Amino acid sequence: MGPSFVKENGRPLLEAARRCFVRNGFHRTSMQDVFAESGRSAGAVYRYFPKKEDMILAVAAQNLDDVAETLRAALAEGGGERRLGEVLAELLQAVAERHADRDLAAVALMVWSEALRNPALAERLRAAITTMSEDMAELVRHRGLGGEPAGTSAEALAQAILAVLPGFLLELAVLGPDGVAGFTDAVRVLWPD
């Protein structure tokens, strides 16, 4: 069974697993919890996800892909003419909307924690961070930032700019939408050009 088959046909199971993981955490969620939440039999769940670890990786990958796709969409809109603060604000707003629908920030925190003990997940997280940094570095270069004479590479500036995202996700997960109410306006002020 290929990844696209699982992605398409296992989606309801992943959504059920996500709800369980947000309620109970990765390690306190049992496969029986997922069976009950999804309304599917053990055989149906195990057909797509032979182990809970596979389900954790799939939910984590889905979450990372959501964030990376959201950044790409923000970067693509308006080409390289967009201001950094505007792109970052749009990314944060879209992340907040996805959090409201799918608890994206809560899952992100669990993924980061799990990546400390799970090498496959750590590698997936590193790849997502690298891709997002490369995407942001393109905008930084296009805006004429980094390099000489500043002495800081576009890649380093992109990493620093994107470091706002984990802080935003942490505050969104812990404090809720009211706790990050002024965040998007603040990034527009910090990166006006």
mmCIF file of N, CA, C and O in Angstrom, residues 67-68 71-72 75 84 91 125-141 153-163 165-166:
data_model
loop_
_atom_site.group_PDB
_atom_site.id
_atom_site.type_symbol
_atom_site.label_atom_id
_atom_site.label_comp_id
_atom_site.label_asym_id
_atom_site.label_seq_id
_atom_site.Cartn_x
_atom_site.Cartn_y
_atom_site.Cartn_z
ATOM 1 N N VAL A 67 2.038 23.368 7.737
ATOM 2 C CA VAL A 67 2.776 24.603 7.999
ATOM 3 C C VAL A 67 3.625 24.976 6.790
ATOM 4 O O VAL A 67 3.643 26.139 6.361
ATOM 5 N N ALA A 68 4.332 24.005 6.207
ATOM 6 C CA ALA A 68 5.187 24.283 5.046
ATOM 7 C C ALA A 68 4.368 24.773 3.854
ATOM 8 O O ALA A 68 4.766 25.718 3.161
ATOM 9 N N LEU A 71 3.292 28.378 4.439
ATOM 10 C CA LEU A 71 4.388 29.313 4.154
ATOM 11 C C LEU A 71 4.556 29.481 2.650
ATOM 12 O O LEU A 71 4.683 30.609 2.162
ATOM 13 N N ARG A 72 4.555 28.387 1.914
ATOM 14 C CA ARG A 72 4.716 28.479 0.452
ATOM 15 C C ARG A 72 3.621 29.330 -0.170
ATOM 16 O O ARG A 72 3.883 30.116 -1.070
ATOM 17 N N LEU A 75 4.331 32.932 0.540
ATOM 18 C CA LEU A 75 5.458 33.413 -0.262
ATOM 19 C C LEU A 75 5.076 33.566 -1.729
ATOM 20 O O LEU A 75 5.546 34.478 -2.408
ATOM 21 N N LEU A 84 8.498 41.239 4.101
ATOM 22 C CA LEU A 84 8.735 40.121 5.021
ATOM 23 C C LEU A 84 7.679 40.063 6.107
ATOM 24 O O LEU A 84 7.142 38.994 6.405
ATOM 25 N N LEU A 91 1.383 34.086 7.237
ATOM 26 C CA LEU A 91 1.670 32.725 7.693
ATOM 27 C C LEU A 91 1.071 32.485 9.074
ATOM 28 O O LEU A 91 0.393 31.486 9.304
ATOM 29 N N LEU A 125 11.248 16.448 10.877
ATOM 30 C CA LEU A 125 11.183 17.819 11.372
ATOM 31 C C LEU A 125 12.344 18.639 10.815
ATOM 32 O O LEU A 125 12.151 19.774 10.361
ATOM 33 N N ARG A 126 13.551 18.073 10.825
ATOM 34 C CA ARG A 126 14.714 18.774 10.260
ATOM 35 C C ARG A 126 14.490 19.103 8.792
ATOM 36 O O ARG A 126 14.788 20.212 8.334
ATOM 37 N N ALA A 127 13.960 18.146 8.046
ATOM 38 C CA ALA A 127 13.708 18.371 6.621
ATOM 39 C C ALA A 127 12.693 19.500 6.411
ATOM 40 O O ALA A 127 12.871 20.342 5.531
ATOM 41 N N ALA A 128 11.649 19.521 7.223
ATOM 42 C CA ALA A 128 10.632 20.575 7.099
ATOM 43 C C ALA A 128 11.223 21.941 7.426
ATOM 44 O O ALA A 128 10.979 22.923 6.722
ATOM 45 N N ILE A 129 12.028 22.008 8.486
ATOM 46 C CA ILE A 129 12.650 23.279 8.867
ATOM 47 C C ILE A 129 13.596 23.756 7.773
ATOM 48 O O ILE A 129 13.611 24.943 7.414
ATOM 49 N N THR A 130 14.372 22.838 7.215
ATOM 50 C CA THR A 130 15.313 23.188 6.146
ATOM 51 C C THR A 130 14.574 23.727 4.929
ATOM 52 O O THR A 130 14.946 24.770 4.375
ATOM 53 N N THR A 131 13.520 23.047 4.527
ATOM 54 C CA THR A 131 12.743 23.485 3.367
ATOM 55 C C THR A 131 12.131 24.859 3.604
ATOM 56 O O THR A 131 12.191 25.735 2.730
ATOM 57 N N MET A 132 11.548 25.054 4.777
ATOM 58 C CA MET A 132 10.934 26.349 5.080
ATOM 59 C C MET A 132 11.981 27.457 5.114
ATOM 60 O O MET A 132 11.738 28.559 4.613
ATOM 61 N N SER A 133 13.147 27.177 5.662
ATOM 62 C CA SER A 133 14.222 28.177 5.715
ATOM 63 C C SER A 133 14.701 28.529 4.309
ATOM 64 O O SER A 133 14.950 29.700 4.003
ATOM 65 N N GLU A 134 14.830 27.513 3.455
ATOM 66 C CA GLU A 134 15.239 27.762 2.070
ATOM 67 C C GLU A 134 14.211 28.625 1.348
ATOM 68 O O GLU A 134 14.561 29.544 0.600
ATOM 69 N N ASP A 135 12.927 28.326 1.562
ATOM 70 C CA ASP A 135 11.866 29.113 0.939
ATOM 71 C C ASP A 135 11.907 30.564 1.407
ATOM 72 O O ASP A 135 11.815 31.490 0.592
ATOM 73 N N MET A 136 12.069 30.768 2.710
ATOM 74 C CA MET A 136 12.126 32.124 3.247
ATOM 75 C C MET A 136 13.399 32.844 2.785
ATOM 76 O O MET A 136 13.374 34.044 2.520
ATOM 77 N N ALA A 137 14.507 32.123 2.666
ATOM 78 C CA ALA A 137 15.770 32.734 2.226
ATOM 79 C C ALA A 137 15.638 33.328 0.826
ATOM 80 O O ALA A 137 16.243 34.362 0.522
ATOM 81 N N GLU A 138 14.830 32.689 -0.016
ATOM 82 C CA GLU A 138 14.604 33.234 -1.361
ATOM 83 C C GLU A 138 13.972 34.623 -1.279
ATOM 84 O O GLU A 138 14.368 35.537 -1.993
ATOM 85 N N LEU A 139 12.989 34.781 -0.413
ATOM 86 C CA LEU A 139 12.352 36.093 -0.250
ATOM 87 C C LEU A 139 13.342 37.082 0.347
ATOM 88 O O LEU A 139 13.414 38.233 -0.094
ATOM 89 N N VAL A 140 14.120 36.662 1.309
ATOM 90 C CA VAL A 140 15.115 37.541 1.935
ATOM 91 C C VAL A 140 16.099 38.038 0.877
ATOM 92 O O VAL A 140 16.405 39.233 0.805
ATOM 93 N N ARG A 141 16.580 37.134 0.025
ATOM 94 C CA ARG A 141 17.507 37.533 -1.052
ATOM 95 C C ARG A 141 16.829 38.489 -2.019
ATOM 96 O O ARG A 141 17.414 39.485 -2.434
ATOM 97 N N SER A 153 24.201 35.949 6.189
ATOM 98 C CA SER A 153 23.635 35.294 5.012
ATOM 99 C C SER A 153 22.114 35.363 5.008
ATOM 100 O O SER A 153 21.472 35.490 6.064
ATOM 101 N N ALA A 154 21.565 35.245 3.826
ATOM 102 C CA ALA A 154 20.107 35.209 3.688
ATOM 103 C C ALA A 154 19.541 34.003 4.434
ATOM 104 O O ALA A 154 18.461 34.082 5.018
ATOM 105 N N GLU A 155 20.286 32.907 4.447
ATOM 106 C CA GLU A 155 19.837 31.704 5.139
ATOM 107 C C GLU A 155 19.737 31.944 6.648
ATOM 108 O O GLU A 155 18.775 31.530 7.289
ATOM 109 N N ALA A 156 20.739 32.620 7.211
ATOM 110 C CA ALA A 156 20.719 32.912 8.650
ATOM 111 C C ALA A 156 19.585 33.878 8.987
ATOM 112 O O ALA A 156 18.890 33.701 10.007
ATOM 113 N N LEU A 157 19.370 34.872 8.138
ATOM 114 C CA LEU A 157 18.261 35.802 8.370
ATOM 115 C C LEU A 157 16.918 35.060 8.272
ATOM 116 O O LEU A 157 16.018 35.306 9.092
ATOM 117 N N ALA A 158 16.794 34.178 7.311
ATOM 118 C CA ALA A 158 15.552 33.407 7.172
ATOM 119 C C ALA A 158 15.299 32.569 8.413
ATOM 120 O O ALA A 158 14.168 32.502 8.904
ATOM 121 N N GLN A 159 16.346 31.924 8.926
ATOM 122 C CA GLN A 159 16.180 31.126 10.148
ATOM 123 C C GLN A 159 15.728 31.997 11.313
ATOM 124 O O GLN A 159 14.854 31.598 12.086
ATOM 125 N N ALA A 160 16.323 33.168 11.451
ATOM 126 C CA ALA A 160 15.952 34.070 12.550
ATOM 127 C C ALA A 160 14.500 34.534 12.403
ATOM 128 O O ALA A 160 13.750 34.570 13.387
ATOM 129 N N ILE A 161 14.102 34.849 11.190
ATOM 130 C CA ILE A 161 12.730 35.297 10.960
ATOM 131 C C ILE A 161 11.742 34.168 11.271
ATOM 132 O O ILE A 161 10.737 34.372 11.956
ATOM 133 N N LEU A 162 12.055 32.965 10.791
ATOM 134 C CA LEU A 162 11.150 31.834 11.013
ATOM 135 C C LEU A 162 11.138 31.356 12.464
ATOM 136 O O LEU A 162 10.228 30.631 12.862
ATOM 137 N N ALA A 163 12.119 31.770 13.265
ATOM 138 C CA ALA A 163 12.126 31.386 14.680
ATOM 139 C C ALA A 163 10.939 31.997 15.421
ATOM 140 O O ALA A 163 10.587 31.549 16.517
ATOM 141 N N LEU A 165 7.944 31.645 14.391
ATOM 142 C CA LEU A 165 6.857 30.670 14.252
ATOM 143 C C LEU A 165 6.733 29.734 15.457
ATOM 144 O O LEU A 165 5.629 29.570 15.984
ATOM 145 N N PRO A 166 7.817 29.097 15.942
ATOM 146 C CA PRO A 166 7.651 28.224 17.115
ATOM 147 C C PRO A 166 7.143 28.980 18.354
ATOM 148 O O PRO A 166 6.332 28.440 19.106
#
